[in-house]
CSV table of N, CA, C and O in Angstrom, one decimal:
chain,number,residue,atom,x,y,z
S,1,MET,N,142.8,130.2,196.0
S,1,MET,CA,143.3,129.2,195.2
S,1,MET,C,142.9,128.0,195.8
S,1,MET,O,142.9,127.2,194.7
S,2,ALA,N,142.3,127.8,196.8
S,2,ALA,CA,141.9,126.4,197.2
S,2,ALA,C,140.6,126.2,196.1
S,2,ALA,O,140.3,124.8,196.3
S,3,SER,N,140.0,127.1,195.8
S,3,SER,CA,138.8,126.6,195.2
S,3,SER,C,139.2,126.5,193.9
S,3,SER,O,138.5,125.6,193.0
S,4,ILE,N,140.3,126.5,193.2
S,4,ILE,CA,140.6,126.2,191.8
S,4,ILE,C,141.4,124.6,192.0
S,4,ILE,O,140.8,123.9,191.1
S,5,SER,N,141.9,124.5,193.1
S,5,SER,CA,142.3,123.2,193.4
S,5,SER,C,141.4,122.1,193.8
S,5,SER,O,141.4,121.3,193.1
S,6,SER,N,140.3,122.6,194.3
S,6,SER,CA,139.4,121.8,194.6
S,6,SER,C,138.2,121.3,193.1
S,6,SER,O,137.7,120.5,193.1
S,7,LEU,N,138.1,122.2,192.3
S,7,LEU,CA,137.8,122.3,191.5
S,7,LEU,C,138.5,121.5,190.6
S,7,LEU,O,137.9,120.6,189.6
S,8,SER,N,139.5,121.3,190.2
S,8,SER,CA,140.4,120.6,189.6
S,8,SER,C,140.4,119.1,190.2
S,8,SER,O,140.1,118.2,189.3
S,9,GLY,N,140.6,119.1,191.2
S,9,GLY,CA,140.2,117.7,192.1
S,9,GLY,C,138.9,117.1,191.8
S,9,GLY,O,138.6,115.9,191.3
S,10,ALA,N,137.6,117.8,191.7
S,10,ALA,CA,136.5,117.3,191.3
S,10,ALA,C,136.4,117.2,189.7
S,10,ALA,O,135.6,115.8,189.4
S,11,GLN,N,137.0,117.7,189.0
S,11,GLN,CA,136.9,117.7,187.8
S,11,GLN,C,137.7,116.1,187.4
S,11,GLN,O,137.1,115.4,186.4
S,12,SER,N,138.9,115.9,187.7
S,12,SER,CA,139.4,114.7,187.9
S,12,SER,C,138.6,113.6,188.4
S,12,SER,O,139.1,112.6,187.6
S,13,ALA,N,138.2,113.8,189.6
S,13,ALA,CA,137.3,112.6,190.0
S,13,ALA,C,136.3,112.5,188.8
S,13,ALA,O,135.8,111.3,188.7
S,14,ALA,N,135.6,113.4,188.5
S,14,ALA,CA,134.4,113.3,187.2
S,14,ALA,C,135.1,112.3,186.2
S,14,ALA,O,134.4,111.5,185.5
S,15,GLN,N,136.4,112.8,185.6
S,15,GLN,CA,136.7,112.3,184.6
S,15,GLN,C,137.0,110.6,184.7
S,15,GLN,O,137.2,109.9,183.9
S,16,SER,N,137.8,110.7,186.1
S,16,SER,CA,138.0,109.2,186.4
S,16,SER,C,136.7,108.3,186.3
S,16,SER,O,136.8,107.1,185.9
S,17,GLY,N,135.6,108.9,187.3
S,17,GLY,CA,134.3,108.0,187.1
S,17,GLY,C,133.9,107.8,185.6
S,17,GLY,O,133.2,106.8,185.2
S,18,LEU,N,134.0,108.9,184.8
S,18,LEU,CA,133.5,108.8,183.2
S,18,LEU,C,134.3,107.7,182.7
S,18,LEU,O,133.7,106.7,181.8
S,19,GLN,N,135.8,107.4,182.9
S,19,GLN,CA,136.6,106.6,182.2
S,19,GLN,C,136.0,105.4,182.7
S,19,GLN,O,136.1,104.4,182.0
S,20,GLN,N,135.7,105.0,184.2
S,20,GLN,CA,135.2,103.7,184.7
S,20,GLN,C,134.2,103.3,184.1
S,20,GLN,O,133.8,102.2,183.6
S,21,LEU,N,133.1,104.0,183.8
S,21,LEU,CA,131.7,103.8,183.4
S,21,LEU,C,132.2,103.5,181.5
S,21,LEU,O,131.4,102.3,181.4
S,22,ARG,N,133.1,104.1,181.2
S,22,ARG,CA,133.2,103.9,179.5
S,22,ARG,C,133.9,102.6,179.5
S,22,ARG,O,133.6,101.6,178.9
S,23,LEU,N,135.0,101.9,180.4
S,23,LEU,CA,135.5,100.9,180.5
S,23,LEU,C,134.3,99.7,180.9
S,23,LEU,O,134.5,98.7,180.4
S,24,GLN,N,133.6,100.0,181.7
S,24,GLN,CA,132.3,98.9,182.0
S,24,GLN,C,131.6,98.7,180.7
S,24,GLN,O,131.3,97.5,180.1
S,25,GLN,N,131.4,99.9,180.3
S,25,GLN,CA,130.4,99.8,178.7
S,25,GLN,C,131.1,99.1,177.8
S,25,GLN,O,130.5,98.2,177.1
S,26,ALA,N,132.3,99.3,177.8
S,26,ALA,CA,133.1,98.6,177.0
S,26,ALA,C,133.3,96.9,176.9
S,26,ALA,O,133.2,96.0,176.2
S,27,LYS,N,133.4,96.6,178.3
S,27,LYS,CA,133.5,95.4,179.0
S,27,LYS,C,132.4,94.8,178.6
S,27,LYS,O,132.1,93.4,178.2
S,28,ARG,N,131.0,95.1,178.9
S,28,ARG,CA,129.7,94.6,178.5
S,28,ARG,C,129.6,94.5,177.0
S,28,ARG,O,129.2,93.3,176.5
S,29,GLU,N,129.8,95.3,176.1
S,29,GLU,CA,129.8,95.2,174.7
S,29,GLU,C,130.8,94.2,174.3
S,29,GLU,O,130.5,93.3,173.3
S,30,ALA,N,132.0,93.9,174.8
S,30,ALA,CA,132.7,93.1,174.5
S,30,ALA,C,132.2,91.5,174.9
S,30,ALA,O,132.2,90.8,174.1
S,31,GLU,N,131.6,91.4,176.3
S,31,GLU,CA,131.2,90.3,176.2
S,31,GLU,C,130.2,90.0,175.5
S,31,GLU,O,129.6,88.8,175.2
S,32,GLN,N,129.1,90.8,175.0
S,32,GLN,CA,127.8,90.5,174.2
S,32,GLN,C,128.5,90.2,173.1
S,32,GLN,O,127.9,89.2,172.3
S,33,ALA,N,129.6,90.7,172.2
S,33,ALA,CA,129.9,90.5,171.1
S,33,ALA,C,130.5,89.0,171.0
S,33,ALA,O,130.1,88.4,170.3
S,34,GLU,N,131.2,88.6,172.3
S,34,GLU,CA,131.8,87.2,172.4
S,34,GLU,C,130.5,86.2,172.5
S,34,GLU,O,130.7,85.4,172.0
S,35,PHE,N,129.5,86.5,173.2
S,35,PHE,CA,128.5,85.8,173.3
S,35,PHE,C,127.9,85.5,171.9
S,35,PHE,O,127.6,84.2,171.5
S,36,THR,N,127.5,86.7,171.4
S,36,THR,CA,127.0,86.4,170.2
S,36,THR,C,127.9,85.7,169.2
S,36,THR,O,127.6,85.1,168.4
S,37,ALA,N,129.2,85.9,169.2
S,37,ALA,CA,130.0,85.2,168.1
S,37,ALA,C,129.9,83.8,168.8
S,37,ALA,O,130.2,82.9,167.6
S,38,ARG,N,130.0,83.4,169.7
S,38,ARG,CA,129.6,81.8,170.3
S,38,ARG,C,128.5,81.4,169.6
S,38,ARG,O,128.4,80.0,168.9
S,39,VAL,N,127.5,82.3,169.8
S,39,VAL,CA,126.1,81.7,169.2
S,39,VAL,C,126.3,81.4,168.0
S,39,VAL,O,125.6,80.5,167.2
S,40,LEU,N,126.8,82.3,167.1
S,40,LEU,CA,126.8,82.5,165.7
S,40,LEU,C,127.7,81.1,165.1
S,40,LEU,O,127.4,80.7,164.2
S,41,ALA,N,128.7,80.9,166.0
S,41,ALA,CA,129.5,79.9,165.8
S,41,ALA,C,128.7,78.3,165.7
S,41,ALA,O,129.1,77.5,164.9
S,42,ALA,N,128.2,78.1,166.7
S,42,ALA,CA,127.1,77.2,167.0
S,42,ALA,C,126.4,77.1,165.9
S,42,ALA,O,126.3,75.7,165.1
S,43,GLN,N,125.6,78.0,165.4
S,43,GLN,CA,124.8,77.9,164.3
S,43,GLN,C,125.3,77.6,163.2
S,43,GLN,O,124.8,76.9,162.2
S,44,ALA,N,126.5,78.1,162.6
S,44,ALA,CA,127.3,77.6,161.5
S,44,ALA,C,127.8,76.1,161.7
S,44,ALA,O,127.6,75.5,160.8
S,45,SER,N,128.2,75.9,162.7
S,45,SER,CA,128.5,74.2,162.7
S,45,SER,C,127.2,73.5,162.6
S,45,SER,O,127.3,72.4,161.7
S,46,GLN,N,126.2,74.1,163.2
S,46,GLN,CA,124.8,73.0,163.0
S,46,GLN,C,124.4,73.2,161.2
S,46,GLN,O,124.0,72.3,160.7
S,47,ALA,N,124.6,74.5,160.6
S,47,ALA,CA,124.2,74.5,159.3
S,47,ALA,C,125.3,73.5,158.6
S,47,ALA,O,125.1,73.0,157.5
S,48,GLN,N,126.6,73.9,158.6
S,48,GLN,CA,127.5,72.7,158.3
S,48,GLN,C,127.2,71.4,158.1
S,48,GLN,O,127.3,70.5,157.3
S,49,GLN,N,126.9,71.0,159.6
S,49,GLN,CA,126.5,69.5,159.3
S,49,GLN,C,125.1,69.4,158.9
S,49,GLN,O,125.2,68.3,158.2
S,50,LYS,N,124.3,70.2,158.9
S,50,LYS,CA,123.1,69.8,157.9
S,50,LYS,C,123.4,69.7,156.3
S,50,LYS,O,122.8,68.7,155.7
S,51,ALA,N,124.3,70.8,156.0
S,51,ALA,CA,124.7,70.7,154.7
S,51,ALA,C,125.6,69.5,154.4
S,51,ALA,O,125.4,68.8,153.3
S,52,SER,N,126.4,69.0,155.2
S,52,SER,CA,127.1,67.7,155.3
S,52,SER,C,126.2,66.4,155.0
S,52,SER,O,126.3,65.6,154.3
S,53,ASP,N,125.2,66.7,155.9
S,53,ASP,CA,123.9,65.4,155.6
S,53,ASP,C,123.3,65.7,154.5
S,53,ASP,O,123.1,64.6,153.7
S,54,ALA,N,123.0,67.0,153.8
S,54,ALA,CA,122.3,67.0,152.9
S,54,ALA,C,123.2,66.2,151.6
S,54,ALA,O,122.6,65.7,150.7
S,55,GLN,N,124.3,66.7,151.4
S,55,GLN,CA,125.3,66.2,150.7
S,55,GLN,C,125.4,64.5,150.6
S,55,GLN,O,125.3,64.0,149.3
S,56,GLU,N,125.3,63.9,151.6
S,56,GLU,CA,125.3,62.6,152.0
S,56,GLU,C,124.0,62.1,151.1
S,56,GLU,O,124.1,61.0,150.4
S,57,GLU,N,122.9,62.6,151.6
S,57,GLU,CA,121.8,62.5,151.3
S,57,GLU,C,121.7,62.5,149.5
S,57,GLU,O,121.2,61.7,148.9
S,58,ALA,N,122.3,63.5,149.2
S,58,ALA,CA,122.2,63.6,147.7
S,58,ALA,C,123.0,62.9,146.8
S,58,ALA,O,122.6,61.9,145.8
S,59,ARG,N,124.3,62.2,147.5
S,59,ARG,CA,125.1,61.2,146.9
S,59,ARG,C,124.5,60.0,146.8
S,59,ARG,O,124.5,59.1,145.7
S,60,ALA,N,123.8,59.5,147.9
S,60,ALA,CA,122.9,58.3,147.7
S,60,ALA,C,121.6,58.4,147.2
S,60,ALA,O,121.4,57.5,146.2
S,61,ILE,N,121.0,59.6,146.6
S,61,ILE,CA,120.0,59.3,145.9
S,61,ILE,C,120.5,59.4,144.5
S,61,ILE,O,120.1,59.0,143.5
S,62,THR,N,121.8,60.0,144.0
S,62,THR,CA,122.3,60.0,142.9
S,62,THR,C,122.8,58.5,142.5
S,62,THR,O,122.5,58.1,141.2
S,63,ALA,N,123.1,58.0,143.5
S,63,ALA,CA,123.5,56.5,143.0
S,63,ALA,C,122.1,55.5,142.8
S,63,ALA,O,122.2,54.7,141.9
S,64,GLN,N,121.1,56.1,143.4
S,64,GLN,CA,119.9,55.4,143.1
S,64,GLN,C,119.3,55.6,141.9
S,64,GLN,O,119.0,54.8,141.2
S,65,SER,N,119.5,56.9,141.4
S,65,SER,CA,119.3,57.4,140.0
S,65,SER,C,119.8,56.7,139.1
S,65,SER,O,119.5,56.1,138.1
S,66,ASP,N,121.3,56.5,139.2
S,66,ASP,CA,122.1,55.9,138.3
S,66,ASP,C,121.8,54.5,138.1
S,66,ASP,O,121.4,54.1,137.1
S,67,GLN,N,121.4,53.7,139.5
S,67,GLN,CA,121.1,52.2,139.1
S,67,GLN,C,119.7,52.1,138.7
S,67,GLN,O,119.6,51.4,137.5
S,68,ALA,N,118.8,53.2,138.6
S,68,ALA,CA,117.6,53.2,137.9
S,68,ALA,C,117.4,53.2,136.5
S,68,ALA,O,117.0,52.7,135.7
S,69,GLN,N,118.6,54.3,136.1
S,69,GLN,CA,119.1,54.6,135.0
S,69,GLN,C,119.5,53.2,134.0
S,69,GLN,O,119.0,53.0,133.0
S,70,THR,N,120.4,52.6,135.0
S,70,THR,CA,121.0,51.4,134.1
S,70,THR,C,119.9,50.1,134.0
S,70,THR,O,119.6,49.8,133.1
S,71,GLN,N,119.2,50.3,134.9
S,71,GLN,CA,117.9,49.1,134.8
S,71,GLN,C,116.8,49.6,133.8
S,71,GLN,O,116.6,48.6,133.1
S,72,ALA,N,116.6,51.0,133.7
S,72,ALA,CA,115.8,51.3,132.2
S,72,ALA,C,116.3,51.0,131.1
S,72,ALA,O,115.6,50.7,130.5
S,73,GLY,N,117.6,51.5,131.0
S,73,GLY,CA,118.3,50.8,129.7
S,73,GLY,C,118.6,49.3,129.6
S,73,GLY,O,118.3,49.1,128.4
S,74,GLN,N,118.8,48.4,130.4
S,74,GLN,CA,118.5,47.1,130.4
S,74,GLN,C,117.1,46.5,130.1
S,74,GLN,O,116.6,45.8,129.2
S,75,ALA,N,116.0,47.3,130.5
S,75,ALA,CA,114.7,47.0,130.2
S,75,ALA,C,114.5,47.4,128.5
S,75,ALA,O,113.8,46.7,127.8
S,76,ARG,N,114.9,48.3,128.3
S,76,ARG,CA,114.7,48.9,126.9
S,76,ARG,C,115.3,48.3,125.9
S,76,ARG,O,115.0,47.6,125.0
S,77,GLN,N,116.6,47.6,126.5
S,77,GLN,CA,117.1,46.5,125.5
S,77,GLN,C,116.5,45.0,125.5
S,77,GLN,O,116.3,44.6,124.4
S,78,GLY,N,116.1,44.8,126.5
S,78,GLY,CA,115.0,43.7,126.6
S,78,GLY,C,113.8,43.7,125.6
S,78,GLY,O,113.5,43.1,124.7
S,79,LEU,N,113.3,45.0,125.9
S,79,LEU,CA,112.1,45.3,125.1
S,79,LEU,C,112.2,45.1,123.7
S,79,LEU,O,111.6,44.4,122.6
S,80,ALA,N,113.6,45.7,123.1
S,80,ALA,CA,114.1,45.7,121.7
S,80,ALA,C,114.5,44.4,121.3
S,80,ALA,O,113.9,43.8,120.2
S,81,VAL,N,114.9,43.4,122.1
S,81,VAL,CA,115.3,42.1,121.7
S,81,VAL,C,113.7,41.6,121.9
S,81,VAL,O,113.7,40.6,120.6
S,82,ILE,N,112.9,41.7,122.3
S,82,ILE,CA,111.4,41.0,122.3
S,82,ILE,C,111.0,41.4,121.1
S,82,ILE,O,110.3,40.5,120.1
S,83,LYS,N,110.8,42.6,120.8
S,83,LYS,CA,110.2,43.0,119.5
S,83,LYS,C,110.8,42.3,118.3
S,83,LYS,O,110.3,41.9,117.2
S,84,SER,N,112.1,42.3,118.5
S,84,SER,CA,113.0,42.0,117.3
S,84,SER,C,112.8,40.4,117.3
S,84,SER,O,112.3,39.9,116.0
S,85,VAL,N,112.5,39.7,118.2
S,85,VAL,CA,112.4,38.0,118.3
S,85,VAL,C,110.8,38.1,117.7
S,85,VAL,O,110.5,37.3,116.9
S,86,GLY,N,109.9,39.0,118.0
S,86,GLY,CA,108.5,38.8,117.5
S,86,GLY,C,108.4,39.3,116.1
S,86,GLY,O,107.6,38.4,115.1
S,87,GLN,N,109.2,40.1,115.5
S,87,GLN,CA,109.6,40.4,114.1
S,87,GLN,C,109.8,39.2,113.4
S,87,GLN,O,109.4,39.0,112.5
S,88,MET,N,110.9,38.6,113.7
S,88,MET,CA,111.5,37.5,113.0
S,88,MET,C,110.2,36.3,113.3
S,88,MET,O,110.2,35.6,112.1
S,89,GLY,N,109.8,36.1,114.2
S,89,GLY,CA,108.9,35.3,114.3
S,89,GLY,C,107.6,35.4,113.2
S,89,GLY,O,107.5,34.3,112.5
S,90,THR,N,107.1,36.6,113.0
S,90,THR,CA,106.0,36.8,112.5
S,90,THR,C,106.7,36.6,110.7
S,90,THR,O,106.2,36.1,110.1
S,91,GLN,N,107.7,37.2,110.4
S,91,GLN,CA,108.6,37.0,109.2
S,91,GLN,C,108.7,35.2,108.9
S,91,GLN,O,108.3,34.9,107.8
S,92,LEU,N,108.9,34.6,109.9
S,92,LEU,CA,109.1,33.2,109.6
S,92,LEU,C,108.0,32.5,109.4
S,92,LEU,O,107.7,31.5,108.3
S,93,ASN,N,106.9,32.7,110.3
S,93,ASN,CA,105.4,32.1,109.9
S,93,ASN,C,105.1,32.3,108.2
S,93,ASN,O,104.4,32.0,107.6
S,94,SER,N,105.5,33.9,107.9
S,94,SER,CA,105.2,34.1,106.7
S,94,SER,C,105.7,33.2,105.7
S,94,SER,O,105.0,33.0,104.8
S,95,VAL,N,106.9,33.0,105.8
S,95,VAL,CA,107.9,32.4,104.7
S,95,VAL,C,107.1,30.8,104.8
S,95,VAL,O,107.1,30.4,103.8
S,96,VAL,N,107.0,30.2,106.1
S,96,VAL,CA,106.5,29.0,106.2
S,96,VAL,C,104.8,29.0,105.6
S,96,VAL,O,105.0,27.9,105.0
S,97,THR,N,104.4,30.1,105.6
S,97,THR,CA,102.7,30.0,105.0
S,97,THR,C,103.0,29.8,103.6
S,97,THR,O,102.4,29.0,103.0
S,98,LYS,N,104.1,30.7,103.1
S,98,LYS,CA,104.0,30.6,101.3
S,98,LYS,C,104.5,29.4,101.0
S,98,LYS,O,104.3,29.0,99.6
S,99,VAL,N,105.8,28.9,101.7
S,99,VAL,CA,106.2,27.5,101.4
S,99,VAL,C,105.2,26.6,101.2
S,99,VAL,O,105.1,25.8,100.3
S,100,ALA,N,104.2,26.4,102.1
S,100,ALA,CA,103.2,25.5,102.2
S,100,ALA,C,102.2,25.6,101.3
S,100,ALA,O,101.8,24.7,100.5
S,101,GLU,N,101.6,27.0,100.9
S,101,GLU,CA,100.9,27.2,99.7
S,101,GLU,C,101.7,26.7,98.1
S,101,GLU,O,101.1,26.3,97.5
S,102,LYS,N,103.0,26.8,98.3
S,102,LYS,CA,103.7,26.5,97.0
S,102,LYS,C,103.8,25.1,97.1
S,102,LYS,O,103.6,24.4,95.9
S,103,VAL,N,103.9,24.2,98.0
S,103,VAL,CA,104.0,23.0,98.0
S,103,VAL,C,102.6,22.1,97.8
S,103,VAL,O,102.5,21.4,96.9
S,104,LYS,N,101.7,22.6,98.1
S,104,LYS,CA,100.3,22.5,98.0
S,104,LYS,C,99.9,22.4,96.6
S,104,LYS,O,99.2,21.8,95.9
S,105,SER,N,100.0,23.7,96.0
S,105,SER,CA,99.5,23.8,94.5
S,105,SER,C,100.8,23.2,93.4
S,105,SER,O,100.3,23.4,92.2
S,106,ALA,N,102.1,22.9,93.9
S,106,ALA,CA,102.8,22.4,93.1
S,106,ALA,C,102.6,21.0,92.4
S,106,ALA,O,101.8,20.0,93.3
S,107,GLU,N,102.8,20.6,91.5
S,107,GLU,CA,102.4,19.3,90.6
S,107,GLU,C,103.7,18.2,91.5
S,107,GLU,O,104.7,18.7,91.1
S,108,PRO,N,103.4,17.0,91.3
S,108,PRO,CA,104.3,16.1,91.8
S,108,PRO,C,105.4,16.2,90.6
S,108,PRO,O,105.0,16.3,89.3
S,109,ALA,N,106.7,16.0,90.9
S,109,ALA,CA,107.9,16.0,90.0
S,109,ALA,C,107.7,14.5,89.1
S,109,ALA,O,107.6,14.5,88.1
S,110,VAL,N,107.1,13.5,89.7
S,110,VAL,CA,107.0,12.3,89.1
S,110,VAL,C,105.8,11.9,89.1
S,110,VAL,O,105.1,11.8,90.1
S,111,PRO,N,105.3,11.8,88.3
S,111,PRO,CA,103.3,11.4,88.0
S,111,PRO,C,103.4,9.9,88.6
S,111,PRO,O,104.3,8.9,88.2
S,112,VAL,N,102.5,9.9,89.6
S,112,VAL,CA,102.3,8.5,90.4
S,112,VAL,C,101.2,8.0,89.7
S,112,VAL,O,100.3,8.2,89.1
S,113,GLN,N,101.3,6.7,89.4
S,113,GLN,CA,100.5,5.8,88.7
S,113,GLN,C,99.6,4.9,89.8
S,113,GLN,O,99.9,4.5,90.9
S,114,ASP,N,98.3,4.8,89.9
S,114,ASP,CA,97.4,4.5,90.6
S,114,ASP,C,97.9,2.5,90.6
S,114,ASP,O,97.8,2.0,91.6
S,115,ALA,N,98.1,1.8,89.6
S,115,ALA,CA,98.3,0.7,89.7
S,115,ALA,C,99.2,0.0,88.7
S,115,ALA,O,99.5,0.8,87.9
S,116,ALA,N,100.0,-0.6,88.7
S,116,ALA,CA,101.1,-1.2,87.9
S,116,ALA,C,100.5,-1.6,86.5
S,116,ALA,O,99.9,-2.3,86.6
S,117,THR,N,101.0,-0.9,85.4
S,117,THR,CA,100.3,-1.5,84.0
S,117,THR,C,101.6,-2.6,83.8
S,117,THR,O,102.6,-2.5,83.7
S,118,PRO,N,100.6,-3.7,83.2
S,118,PRO,CA,101.6,-4.6,82.9
S,118,PRO,C,102.5,-4.6,81.6
S,118,PRO,O,102.3,-3.6,80.6
S,119,VAL,N,103.5,-4.9,81.3
S,119,VAL,CA,104.6,-5.0,80.4
S,119,VAL,C,104.3,-6.3,79.6
S,119,VAL,O,104.4,-7.3,80.1
S,120,VAL,N,104.3,-5.9,78.0
S,120,VAL,CA,104.2,-6.8,77.0
S,120,VAL,C,105.6,-7.3,76.6
S,120,VAL,O,106.4,-6.1,75.9
S,121,ASN,N,106.2,-8.5,76.5
S,121,ASN,CA,107.3,-8.6,75.7
S,121,ASN,C,107.3,-8.8,74.6
S,121,ASN,O,106.1,-8.4,74.1
S,122,THR,N,108.2,-9.0,73.6
S,122,THR,CA,107.9,-9.1,72.2
S,122,THR,C,107.5,-10.3,71.7
S,122,THR,O,106.9,-9.9,70.4
S,123,GLN,N,107.2,-11.2,72.6
S,123,GLN,CA,106.3,-12.3,72.0
S,123,GLN,C,104.7,-12.2,72.4
S,123,GLN,O,103.9,-13.0,72.0
S,124,GLY,N,104.5,-11.0,72.7
S,124,GLY,CA,103.3,-10.7,73.3
S,124,GLY,C,102.6,-11.1,74.6
S,124,GLY,O,101.8,-11.4,74.7
S,125,GLN,N,103.6,-11.7,75.3
S,125,GLN,CA,103.2,-12.3,76.7
S,125,GLN,C,103.4,-11.1,77.6
S,125,GLN,O,104.3,-10.2,77.6
S,126,VAL,N,102.5,-11.0,78.7
S,126,VAL,CA,102.4,-10.1,79.6
S,126,VAL,C,103.4,-10.5,80.9
S,126,VAL,O,103.3,-11.7,81.0
S,127,THR,N,104.4,-9.8,81.0
S,127,THR,CA,105.4,-10.2,81.9
S,127,THR,C,105.0,-9.6,83.4
S,127,THR,O,104.5,-8.3,83.6
S,128,GLY,N,105.5,-9.8,84.5
S,128,GLY,CA,105.8,-9.2,85.5
S,128,GLY,C,104.5,-9.5,86.5
S,128,GLY,O,104.2,-9.2,87.2
S,129,THR,N,103.9,-10.7,86.2
S,129,THR,CA,102.8,-11.4,86.7
S,129,THR,C,103.3,-12.4,87.7
S,129,THR,O,104.0,-13.3,87.3
S,130,VAL,N,102.7,-12.6,88.8
S,130,VAL,CA,103.2,-13.4,89.8
S,130,VAL,C,102.3,-14.8,89.7
S,130,VAL,O,101.1,-14.6,89.8
S,131,ILE,N,103.0,-16.1,89.4
S,131,ILE,CA,102.3,-17.2,89.3
S,131,ILE,C,102.2,-17.7,90.5
S,131,ILE,O,103.6,-18.1,91.3
S,132,ASN,N,101.4,-18.4,91.2
S,132,ASN,CA,101.6,-19.3,92.5
S,132,ASN,C,101.7,-20.6,91.5
S,132,ASN,O,101.1,-21.4,91.0
S,133,THR,N,102.9,-21.6,92.4
S,133,THR,CA,103.5,-22.7,91.9
S,133,THR,C,103.4,-23.9,92.9
S,133,THR,O,103.6,-24.8,92.5
S,134,THR,N,102.9,-23.5,94.0
S,134,THR,CA,102.6,-24.5,95.0
S,134,THR,C,101.5,-25.4,94.6
S,134,THR,O,100.4,-25.0,94.0
S,135,ALA,N,101.8,-26.6,94.6
S,135,ALA,CA,100.8,-27.8,94.6
S,135,ALA,C,99.9,-28.7,95.6
S,135,ALA,O,100.7,-28.8,96.2
């Protein structure tokens, strides 16, 4: 019976050794998993920081874009005003030219006499003549 008990003791020692190996293996796997988790957490933190930086840059670029669009709108309005003023100037010049042509070609409303014609009164005398009376 001694052989059964020694066999049983050897078997128990082997099982104990196997359990210790499994425990050490599980401990190594747990440590490796924790290390991997820390590395991944650090990478995630870096990625979040990069994303935050990219969002801030996107906000700044959006603000610049909005400002550029506002300036473009103002420039378009200024261009429209300049075109409108130019068109009004062209139309005004056309009207002035037409009026000037009408004034040149129109006859005077009252005929202009070159020299004053003498007026004869009922007695046949010419009136309106200046006589020097100084002696």
